[in-house]
Coordinates of C-alpha atoms in Angstrom, one line a residue:
X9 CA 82.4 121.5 63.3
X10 CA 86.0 119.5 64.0
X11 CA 89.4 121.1 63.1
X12 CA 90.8 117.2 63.6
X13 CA 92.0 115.5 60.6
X14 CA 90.4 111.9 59.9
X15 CA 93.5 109.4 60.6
X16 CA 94.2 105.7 61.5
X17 CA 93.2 104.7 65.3
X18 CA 95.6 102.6 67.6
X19 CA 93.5 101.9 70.9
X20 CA 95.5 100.0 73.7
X21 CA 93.4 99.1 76.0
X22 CA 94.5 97.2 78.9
X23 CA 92.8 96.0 81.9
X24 CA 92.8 96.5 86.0
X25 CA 96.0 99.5 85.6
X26 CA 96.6 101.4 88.3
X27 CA 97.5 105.0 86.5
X28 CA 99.9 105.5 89.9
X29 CA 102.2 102.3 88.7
X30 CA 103.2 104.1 85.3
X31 CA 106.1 106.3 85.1
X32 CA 104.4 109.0 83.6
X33 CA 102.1 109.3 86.2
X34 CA 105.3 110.2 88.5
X35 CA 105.9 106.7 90.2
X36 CA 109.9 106.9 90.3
X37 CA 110.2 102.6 91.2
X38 CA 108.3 100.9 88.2
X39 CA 109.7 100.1 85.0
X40 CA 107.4 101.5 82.3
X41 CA 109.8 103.0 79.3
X42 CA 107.2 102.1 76.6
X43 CA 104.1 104.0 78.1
X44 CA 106.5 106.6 79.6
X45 CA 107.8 107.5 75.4
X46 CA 104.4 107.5 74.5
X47 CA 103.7 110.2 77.1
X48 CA 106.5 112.1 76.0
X49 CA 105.3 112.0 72.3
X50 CA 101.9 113.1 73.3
X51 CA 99.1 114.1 76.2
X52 CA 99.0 112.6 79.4
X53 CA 95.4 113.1 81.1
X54 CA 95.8 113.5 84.6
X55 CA 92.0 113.7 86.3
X56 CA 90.8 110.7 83.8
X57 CA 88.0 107.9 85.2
X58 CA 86.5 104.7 84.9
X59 CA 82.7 105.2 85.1
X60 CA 81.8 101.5 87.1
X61 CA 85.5 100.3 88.6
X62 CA 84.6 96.8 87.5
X63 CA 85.3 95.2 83.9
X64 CA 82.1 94.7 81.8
X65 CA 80.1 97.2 83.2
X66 CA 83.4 99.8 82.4
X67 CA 83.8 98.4 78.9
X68 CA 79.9 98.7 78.3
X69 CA 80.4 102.6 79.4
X70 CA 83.7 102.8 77.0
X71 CA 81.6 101.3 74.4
X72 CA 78.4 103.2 74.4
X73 CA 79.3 106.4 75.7
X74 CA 76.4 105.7 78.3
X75 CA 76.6 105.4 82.3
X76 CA 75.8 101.9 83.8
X77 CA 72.4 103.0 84.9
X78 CA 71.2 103.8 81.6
X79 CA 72.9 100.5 79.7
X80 CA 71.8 98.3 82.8
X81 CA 75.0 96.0 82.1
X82 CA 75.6 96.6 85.8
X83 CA 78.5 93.7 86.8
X84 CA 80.5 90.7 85.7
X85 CA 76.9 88.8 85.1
X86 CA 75.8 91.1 82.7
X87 CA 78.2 91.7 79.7
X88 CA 77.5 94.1 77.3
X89 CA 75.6 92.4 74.2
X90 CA 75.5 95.0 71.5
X91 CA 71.7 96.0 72.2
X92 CA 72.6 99.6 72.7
X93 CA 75.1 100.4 69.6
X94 CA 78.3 101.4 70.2
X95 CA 81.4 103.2 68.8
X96 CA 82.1 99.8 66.7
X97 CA 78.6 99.9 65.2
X98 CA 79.1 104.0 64.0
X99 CA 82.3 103.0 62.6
X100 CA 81.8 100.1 60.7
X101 CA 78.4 101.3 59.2
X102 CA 80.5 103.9 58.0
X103 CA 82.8 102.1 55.6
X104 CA 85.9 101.9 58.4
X105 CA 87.7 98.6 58.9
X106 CA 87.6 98.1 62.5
X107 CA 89.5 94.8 64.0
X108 CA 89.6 94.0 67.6
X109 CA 92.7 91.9 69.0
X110 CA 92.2 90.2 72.3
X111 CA 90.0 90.8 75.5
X112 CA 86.7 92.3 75.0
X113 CA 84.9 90.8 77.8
X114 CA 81.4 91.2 76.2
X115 CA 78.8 88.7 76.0
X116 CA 80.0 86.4 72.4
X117 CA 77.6 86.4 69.5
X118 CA 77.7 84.8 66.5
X119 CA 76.9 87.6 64.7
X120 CA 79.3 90.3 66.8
X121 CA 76.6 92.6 66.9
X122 CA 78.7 94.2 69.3
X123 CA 79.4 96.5 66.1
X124 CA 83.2 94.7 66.0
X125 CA 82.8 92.2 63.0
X126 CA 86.5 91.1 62.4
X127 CA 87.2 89.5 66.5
X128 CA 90.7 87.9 66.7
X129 CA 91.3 85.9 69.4
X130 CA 88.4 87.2 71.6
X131 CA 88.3 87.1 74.9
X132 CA 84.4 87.2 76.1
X133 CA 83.0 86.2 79.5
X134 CA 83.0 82.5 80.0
X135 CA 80.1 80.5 78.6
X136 CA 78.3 83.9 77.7
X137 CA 77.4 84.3 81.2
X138 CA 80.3 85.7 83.3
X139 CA 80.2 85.3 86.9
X140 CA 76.5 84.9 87.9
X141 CA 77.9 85.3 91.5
X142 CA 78.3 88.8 91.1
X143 CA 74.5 88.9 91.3
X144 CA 75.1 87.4 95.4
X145 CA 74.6 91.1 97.4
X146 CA 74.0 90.2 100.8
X147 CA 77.1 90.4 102.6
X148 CA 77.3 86.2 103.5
X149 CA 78.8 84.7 100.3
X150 CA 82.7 85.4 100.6
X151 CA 85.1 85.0 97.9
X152 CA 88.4 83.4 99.6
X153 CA 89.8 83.0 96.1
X154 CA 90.2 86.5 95.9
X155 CA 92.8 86.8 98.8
X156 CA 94.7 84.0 97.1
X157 CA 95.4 86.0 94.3
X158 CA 97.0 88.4 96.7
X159 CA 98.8 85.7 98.9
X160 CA 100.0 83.3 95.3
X161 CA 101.4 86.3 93.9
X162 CA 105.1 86.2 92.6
X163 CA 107.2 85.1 90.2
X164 CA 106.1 81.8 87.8
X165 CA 103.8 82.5 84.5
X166 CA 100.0 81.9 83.1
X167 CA 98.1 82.0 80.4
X168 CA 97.2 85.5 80.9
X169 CA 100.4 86.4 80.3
X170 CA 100.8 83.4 77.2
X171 CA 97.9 85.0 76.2
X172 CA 99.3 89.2 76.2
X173 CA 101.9 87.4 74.5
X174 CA 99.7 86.3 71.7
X175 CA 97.7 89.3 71.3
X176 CA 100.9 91.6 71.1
X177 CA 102.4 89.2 67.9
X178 CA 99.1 89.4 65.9
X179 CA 98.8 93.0 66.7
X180 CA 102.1 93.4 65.6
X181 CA 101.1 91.5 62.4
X182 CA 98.0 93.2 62.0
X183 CA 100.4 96.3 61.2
X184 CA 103.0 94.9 59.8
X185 CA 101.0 93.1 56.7
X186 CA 97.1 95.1 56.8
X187 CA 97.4 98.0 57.9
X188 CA 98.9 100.2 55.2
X189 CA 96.9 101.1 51.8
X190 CA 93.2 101.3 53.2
X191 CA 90.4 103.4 51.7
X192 CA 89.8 105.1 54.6
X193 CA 91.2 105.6 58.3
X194 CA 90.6 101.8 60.3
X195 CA 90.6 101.2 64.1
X196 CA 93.0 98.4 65.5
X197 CA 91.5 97.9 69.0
X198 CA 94.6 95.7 71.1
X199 CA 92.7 94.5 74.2
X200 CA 95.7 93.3 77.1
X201 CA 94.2 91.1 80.0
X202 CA 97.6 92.3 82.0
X203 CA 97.8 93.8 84.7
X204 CA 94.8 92.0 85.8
X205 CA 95.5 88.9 88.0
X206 CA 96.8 85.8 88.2
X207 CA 99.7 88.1 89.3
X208 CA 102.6 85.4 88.1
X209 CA 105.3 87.4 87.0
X210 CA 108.5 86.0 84.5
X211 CA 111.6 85.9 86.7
X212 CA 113.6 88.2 85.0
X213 CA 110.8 90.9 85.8
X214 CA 110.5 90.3 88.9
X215 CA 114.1 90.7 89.7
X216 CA 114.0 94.5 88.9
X217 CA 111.5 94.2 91.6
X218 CA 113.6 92.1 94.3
X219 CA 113.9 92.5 97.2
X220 CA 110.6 93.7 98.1
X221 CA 111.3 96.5 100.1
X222 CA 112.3 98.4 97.0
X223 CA 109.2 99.6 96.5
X224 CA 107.6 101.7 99.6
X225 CA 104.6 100.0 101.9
X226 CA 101.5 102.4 101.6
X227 CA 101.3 104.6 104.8
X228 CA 97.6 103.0 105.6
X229 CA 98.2 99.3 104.4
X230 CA 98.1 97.5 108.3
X231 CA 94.4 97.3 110.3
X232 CA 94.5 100.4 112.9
X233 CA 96.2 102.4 110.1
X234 CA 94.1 102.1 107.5
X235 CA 90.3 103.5 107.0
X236 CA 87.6 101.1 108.8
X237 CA 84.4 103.1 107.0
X238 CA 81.8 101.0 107.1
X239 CA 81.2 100.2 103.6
X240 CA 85.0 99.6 103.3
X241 CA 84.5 96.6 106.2
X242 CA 81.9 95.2 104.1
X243 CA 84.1 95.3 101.0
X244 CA 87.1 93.4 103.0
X245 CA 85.3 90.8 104.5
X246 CA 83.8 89.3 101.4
X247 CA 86.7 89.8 99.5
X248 CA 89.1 88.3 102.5
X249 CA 91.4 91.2 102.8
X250 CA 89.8 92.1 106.8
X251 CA 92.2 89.4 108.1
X252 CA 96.0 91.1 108.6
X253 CA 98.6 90.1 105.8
X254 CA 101.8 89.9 106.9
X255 CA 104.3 92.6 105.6
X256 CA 106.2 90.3 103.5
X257 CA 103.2 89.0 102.1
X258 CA 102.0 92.4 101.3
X259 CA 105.0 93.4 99.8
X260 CA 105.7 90.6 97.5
X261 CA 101.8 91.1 96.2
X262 CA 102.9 95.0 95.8
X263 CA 106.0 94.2 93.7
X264 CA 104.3 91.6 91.6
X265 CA 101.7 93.8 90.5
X266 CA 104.6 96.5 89.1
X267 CA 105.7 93.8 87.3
X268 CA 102.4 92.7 85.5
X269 CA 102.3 96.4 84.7
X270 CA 105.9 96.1 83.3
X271 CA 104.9 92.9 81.2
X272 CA 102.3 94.8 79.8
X273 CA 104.2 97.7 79.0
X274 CA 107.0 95.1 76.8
X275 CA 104.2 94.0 74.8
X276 CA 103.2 97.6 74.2
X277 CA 106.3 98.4 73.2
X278 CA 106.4 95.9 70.4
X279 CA 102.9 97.0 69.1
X280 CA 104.6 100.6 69.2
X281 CA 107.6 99.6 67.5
X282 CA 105.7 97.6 64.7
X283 CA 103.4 100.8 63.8
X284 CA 106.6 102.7 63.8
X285 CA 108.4 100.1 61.8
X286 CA 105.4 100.2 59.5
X287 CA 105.6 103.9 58.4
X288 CA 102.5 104.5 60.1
X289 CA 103.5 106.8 62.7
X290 CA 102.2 110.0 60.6
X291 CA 99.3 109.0 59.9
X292 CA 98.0 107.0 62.7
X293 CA 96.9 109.0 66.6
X294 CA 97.2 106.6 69.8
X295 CA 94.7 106.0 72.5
X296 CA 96.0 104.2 75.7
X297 CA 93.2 103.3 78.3
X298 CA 92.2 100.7 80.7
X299 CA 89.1 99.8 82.1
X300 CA 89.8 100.3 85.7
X301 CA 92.4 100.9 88.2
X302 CA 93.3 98.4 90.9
X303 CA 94.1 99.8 94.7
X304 CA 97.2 97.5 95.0
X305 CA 97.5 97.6 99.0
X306 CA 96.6 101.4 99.3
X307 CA 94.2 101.5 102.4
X308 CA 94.3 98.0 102.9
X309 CA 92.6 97.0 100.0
X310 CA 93.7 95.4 96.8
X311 CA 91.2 95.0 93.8
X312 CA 88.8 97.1 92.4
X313 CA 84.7 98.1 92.8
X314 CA 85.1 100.8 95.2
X315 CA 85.5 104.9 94.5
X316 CA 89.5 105.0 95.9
X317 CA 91.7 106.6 93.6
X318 CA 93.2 103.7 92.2
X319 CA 90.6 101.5 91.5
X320 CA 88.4 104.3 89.6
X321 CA 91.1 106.3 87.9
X322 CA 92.6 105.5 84.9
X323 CA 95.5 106.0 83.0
X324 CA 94.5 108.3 79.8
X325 CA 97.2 109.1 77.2
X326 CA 96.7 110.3 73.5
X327 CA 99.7 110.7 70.9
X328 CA 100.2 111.3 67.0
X329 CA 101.5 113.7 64.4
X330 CA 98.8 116.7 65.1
X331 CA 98.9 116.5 68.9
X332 CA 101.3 117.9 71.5
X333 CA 104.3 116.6 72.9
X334 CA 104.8 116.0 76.8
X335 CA 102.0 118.0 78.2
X336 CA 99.6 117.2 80.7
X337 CA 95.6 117.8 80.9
X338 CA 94.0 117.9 84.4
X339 CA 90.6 118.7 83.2
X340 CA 88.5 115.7 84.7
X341 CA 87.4 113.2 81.7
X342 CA 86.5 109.7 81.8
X343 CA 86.0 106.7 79.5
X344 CA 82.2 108.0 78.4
X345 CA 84.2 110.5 76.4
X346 CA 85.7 107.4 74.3
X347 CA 82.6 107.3 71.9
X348 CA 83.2 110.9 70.6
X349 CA 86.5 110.9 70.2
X350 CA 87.0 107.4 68.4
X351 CA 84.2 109.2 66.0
X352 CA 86.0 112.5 65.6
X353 CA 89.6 110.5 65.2
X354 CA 88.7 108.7 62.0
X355 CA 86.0 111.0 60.6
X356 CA 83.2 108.5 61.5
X357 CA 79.8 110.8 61.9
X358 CA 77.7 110.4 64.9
X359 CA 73.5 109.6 64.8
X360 CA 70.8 112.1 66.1
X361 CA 70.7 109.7 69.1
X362 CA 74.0 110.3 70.2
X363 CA 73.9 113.8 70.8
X364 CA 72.1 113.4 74.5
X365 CA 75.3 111.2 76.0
X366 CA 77.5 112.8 78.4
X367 CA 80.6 112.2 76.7
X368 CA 82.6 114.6 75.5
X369 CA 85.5 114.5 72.7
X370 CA 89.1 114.7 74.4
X371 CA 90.6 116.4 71.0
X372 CA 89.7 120.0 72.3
X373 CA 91.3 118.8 75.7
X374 CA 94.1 117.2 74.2
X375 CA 95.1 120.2 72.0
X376 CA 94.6 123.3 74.5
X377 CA 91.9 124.1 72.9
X378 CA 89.0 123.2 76.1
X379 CA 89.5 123.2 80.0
X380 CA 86.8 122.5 81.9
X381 CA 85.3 121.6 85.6
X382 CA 82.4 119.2 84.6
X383 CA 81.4 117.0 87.4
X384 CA 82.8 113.3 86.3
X385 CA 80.3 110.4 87.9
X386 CA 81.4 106.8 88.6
X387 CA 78.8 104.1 90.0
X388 CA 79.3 100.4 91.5
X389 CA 77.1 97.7 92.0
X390 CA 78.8 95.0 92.5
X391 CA 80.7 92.1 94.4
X392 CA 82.0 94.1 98.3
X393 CA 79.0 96.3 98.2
X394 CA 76.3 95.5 100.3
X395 CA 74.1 98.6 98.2
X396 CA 75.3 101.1 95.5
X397 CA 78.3 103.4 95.7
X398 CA 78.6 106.3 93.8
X399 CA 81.3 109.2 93.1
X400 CA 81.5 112.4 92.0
X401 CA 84.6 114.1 90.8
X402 CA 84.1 118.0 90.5
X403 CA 87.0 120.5 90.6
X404 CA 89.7 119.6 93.6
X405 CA 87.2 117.5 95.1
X406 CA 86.1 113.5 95.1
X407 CA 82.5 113.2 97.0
X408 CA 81.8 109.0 97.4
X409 CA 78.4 108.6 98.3
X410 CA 77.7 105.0 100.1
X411 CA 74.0 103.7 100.6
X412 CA 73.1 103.4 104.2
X413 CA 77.0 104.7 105.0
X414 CA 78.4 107.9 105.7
X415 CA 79.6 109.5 102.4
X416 CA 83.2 110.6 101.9
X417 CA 85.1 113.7 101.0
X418 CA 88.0 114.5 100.2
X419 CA 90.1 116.8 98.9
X420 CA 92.5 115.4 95.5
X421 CA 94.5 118.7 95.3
X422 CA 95.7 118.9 98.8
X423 CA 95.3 115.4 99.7
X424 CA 96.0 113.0 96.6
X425 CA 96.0 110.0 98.7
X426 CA 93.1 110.2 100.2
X427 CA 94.1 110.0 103.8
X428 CA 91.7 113.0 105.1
X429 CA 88.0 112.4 104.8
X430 CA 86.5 116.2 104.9
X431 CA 82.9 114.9 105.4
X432 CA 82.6 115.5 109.6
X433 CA 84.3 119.0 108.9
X434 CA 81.3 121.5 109.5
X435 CA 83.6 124.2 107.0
X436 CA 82.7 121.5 104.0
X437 CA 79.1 121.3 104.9
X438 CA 78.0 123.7 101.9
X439 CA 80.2 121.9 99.4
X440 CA 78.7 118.3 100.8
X441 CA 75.3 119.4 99.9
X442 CA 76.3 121.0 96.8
X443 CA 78.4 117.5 95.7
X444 CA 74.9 115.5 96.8
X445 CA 73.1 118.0 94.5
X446 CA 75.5 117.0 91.8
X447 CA 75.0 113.8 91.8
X448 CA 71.1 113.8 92.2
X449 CA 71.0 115.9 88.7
X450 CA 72.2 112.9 87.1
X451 CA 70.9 110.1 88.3
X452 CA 68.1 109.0 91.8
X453 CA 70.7 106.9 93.9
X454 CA 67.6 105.1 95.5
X455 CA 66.1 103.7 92.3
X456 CA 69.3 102.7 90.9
X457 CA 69.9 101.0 93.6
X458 CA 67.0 99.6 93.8
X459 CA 66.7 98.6 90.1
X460 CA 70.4 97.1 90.2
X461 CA 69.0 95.0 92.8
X462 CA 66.3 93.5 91.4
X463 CA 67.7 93.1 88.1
X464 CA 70.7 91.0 89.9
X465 CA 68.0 89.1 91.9
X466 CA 66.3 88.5 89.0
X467 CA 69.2 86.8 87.1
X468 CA 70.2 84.7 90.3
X469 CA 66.6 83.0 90.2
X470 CA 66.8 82.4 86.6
X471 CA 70.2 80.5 86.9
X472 CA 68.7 78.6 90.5
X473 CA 69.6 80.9 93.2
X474 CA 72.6 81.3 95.5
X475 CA 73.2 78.2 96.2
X476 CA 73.2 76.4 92.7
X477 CA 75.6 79.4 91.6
X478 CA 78.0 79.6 94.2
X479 CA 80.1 76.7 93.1
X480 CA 80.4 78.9 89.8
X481 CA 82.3 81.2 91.5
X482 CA 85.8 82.7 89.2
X483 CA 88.3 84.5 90.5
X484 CA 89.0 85.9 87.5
X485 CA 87.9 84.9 83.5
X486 CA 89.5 81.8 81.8
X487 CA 91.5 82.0 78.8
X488 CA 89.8 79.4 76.3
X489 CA 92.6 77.2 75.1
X490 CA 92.1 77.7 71.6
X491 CA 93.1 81.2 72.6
X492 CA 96.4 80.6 73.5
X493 CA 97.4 77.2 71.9

């Protein structure tokens, strides 16, 4: 039984956001005053998580309220097609107007089985496949592209940011002209690509990042400072990051990132201001998400796909009339708990198959009502993994378990950056086995692994093999011109 009254839904979701570069989450350099007043209006979780740092695989979780190993959408070449229904599919069967604005980044139907009938401007994983490269796991194919992104960085523009442009005006219309006078509570979903790279930055944003040094170098961002696990020295050499950057480049990279984040936080602000503008502020809650985090030169790495804090945690806040103002939840959650709570903030009912997920509603959270150490699980099989990586979040601690690699531990309430790995230190060697027994309750590493594997092997061979794929390779997904024009 739910104490929360059925309202309107605004879910921001944005994409690659480092929860670190956001005011709220107590970064004193970038310039974030639109998600920082939404903070102040509402709940800030502090201990939220991505479930598979990597887009489609994260948004399949959000969607479903199911872990990667269950959905089997496990990377880029394996979008999310609606097979398993979603939040969208509860919610529209259910009589509730449900529009999506802007990046999805699920396979595209004709018939938006994806449980999201009303799709404006779309963005969907190019020619319905993604990036059948993603399915290459054997530590040869390299993806220089992917360091160009870090060394091109700085000020021009792009379509993604022509198209965050777009999506923020017709969201603004979208409340403005529809959004008042419905039979019952609708969901405006407002998908941003930003801050995911190109990272081209307008000028006059990057000036409140210039010159560089404003913004402090990462303590372990230069080889011999920063960590050389193994797994980690698989991830940089196919990704291109193992050869030294030189500080200026680095920086540069560092401050144009803060200012994708700060171009995405303008357009939020309009969206913001048009609800408000609207009259729609009391009866209308807030969700702002994104699908993963990005490292952003911490440890030497930039990108995503590996179980560092700021690729797989997320930025998590919740607002509106019935919740409270400026506090702060460090009860771990993560994006599986999506599915109930979209449900439970318009009044939508669940189905009898839903009640075996692991997600959880956030309202109890959110209103003081719930605190609770549940063991939070993230998995990657993708792109700068030779084999599966998983996490476990439980209490203070973050255990990272590597296939044929020495696991890490660490300790998030005494070390937050993740600079001392606990797992030689004999005095942890009952909480390592207790972490490992954690994560064995919920899924068998070894078969996922292995069935990740074959189902990625499997999809090369239907689309030729390596090397009729590799000239496929994207650094990141096209906006269609349509989109933006």
């Amino acid at each position: 039984m739910t104490n929360t009254k059925p309202m309107n839904l605004l879910y921001i979701f944005s994409d690659q956001h480092n929860k670190f570069i956001t005011g709220c989450y107590n970064n004193p350099y970038v310039h974030t005053p639109n998600l920082d007043r939404l903070a102040a209006k509402g709940v800030t979780f502090d201990s939220a998580y991505c479930n598979n740092p990597i887009c489609c695989p994260s948004r399949a979780s959000m969607t479903t309220g199911e872990y990667s190993f269950q959905h089997g959408y496990w990377d880029n070449a394996h979008p999310y097609k609606g097979e398993q229904e979603g939040w969208g599919h509860r919610l529209t069967d259910q009589g509730h107007e449900v529009v999506t604005i802007g990046k999805l980044h699920y396979q595209s139907i004709a018939s938006t089985s994806e449980g999201f009938p009303d799709q404006r401007i779309p963005l969907h994983v190019k020619d319905d496949l993604g990036d059948i490269t993603h399915c290459i796991r054997d530590g040869i194919f390299t993806r220089p592209k992917l360091r160009d992104t870090v060394l091109n960085a700085g000020p021009g523009n792009s379509d993604y940011l022509e198209y965050d442009k777009k999506v923020g005006e017709l969201a603004v219309e979208f409340l403005s002209n529809e959004a008042s006078g419905k039979d019952k509570p609708w969901c405006l979903f407002v998908g941003f690509v930003c801050p995911h790279f190109p990272w081209k930055v307008p000028q006059d944003i990057m000036d409140l990042y210039t010159p560089y040094d404003k913004i402090p170098l990462p303590k372990d961002w230069e080889p011999g400072k920063r960590p050389e696990h193994g797994a980690l020295q698989v991830f940089r050499n196919e990704l291109h990051l193992a050869e030294a950057f030189t500080e200026e480049e680095y920086r540069k990279a560092i401050a144009a990132y803060y200012g994708m984040v700060t171009y995405l936080d303008r357009q939020i602000g309009d969206v913001l201001d048009a609800l408000e503008a609207a009259g729609l502020s009391e009866n209308t809650r807030i969700i702002y998400t994104t699908d993963h985090g990005d490292n952003a030169g911490d440890h030497g790495l930039f990108f995503k796909h590996n179980m560092y804090e700021g690729s797989v945690a997320v930025p998590l806040i919740m607002a509106g009339p019935d919740l409270p103002e400026g506090t702060r939840v460090n009860s771990a959650v993560s994006l599986l708990d999506i599915f109930p709570t979209v449900l439970e903030a318009v009044g939508a009912d669940s189905k009898p198959e839903d009640e075996g997920k692991p997600g959880l509603s956030l309202f109890p959270f959110a209103r003081g009502e719930k605190s609770e150490d549940r063991p939070i699980f993230s998995e990657t099989h993708c792109i700068g993994n030779l084999d599966a990586g998983y996490m476990i979040r439980y209490k203070q601690y973050k255990y990272n378990y590597y296939m044929n690699y020495k696991p890490q531990l660490f300790d998030l309430e005494n070390d937050p950056g993740e600079f001392n790995d606990l797992i030689d230190d004999p005095a942890y060697s009952a909480l390592v086995e207790e972490m490992d027994g954690i994560l064995r309750g919920i899924c068998n590493p070894e078969e996922i692994n292995k069935a990740a594997h074959e189902r990625q092997a499997k999809t090369l061979a239907e689309h030729g093999g390596k090397e009729a794929v590799i000239d496929k390779l994207l650094a990141y997904t096209p906006i269609p011109t349509e989109l933006i024009s």
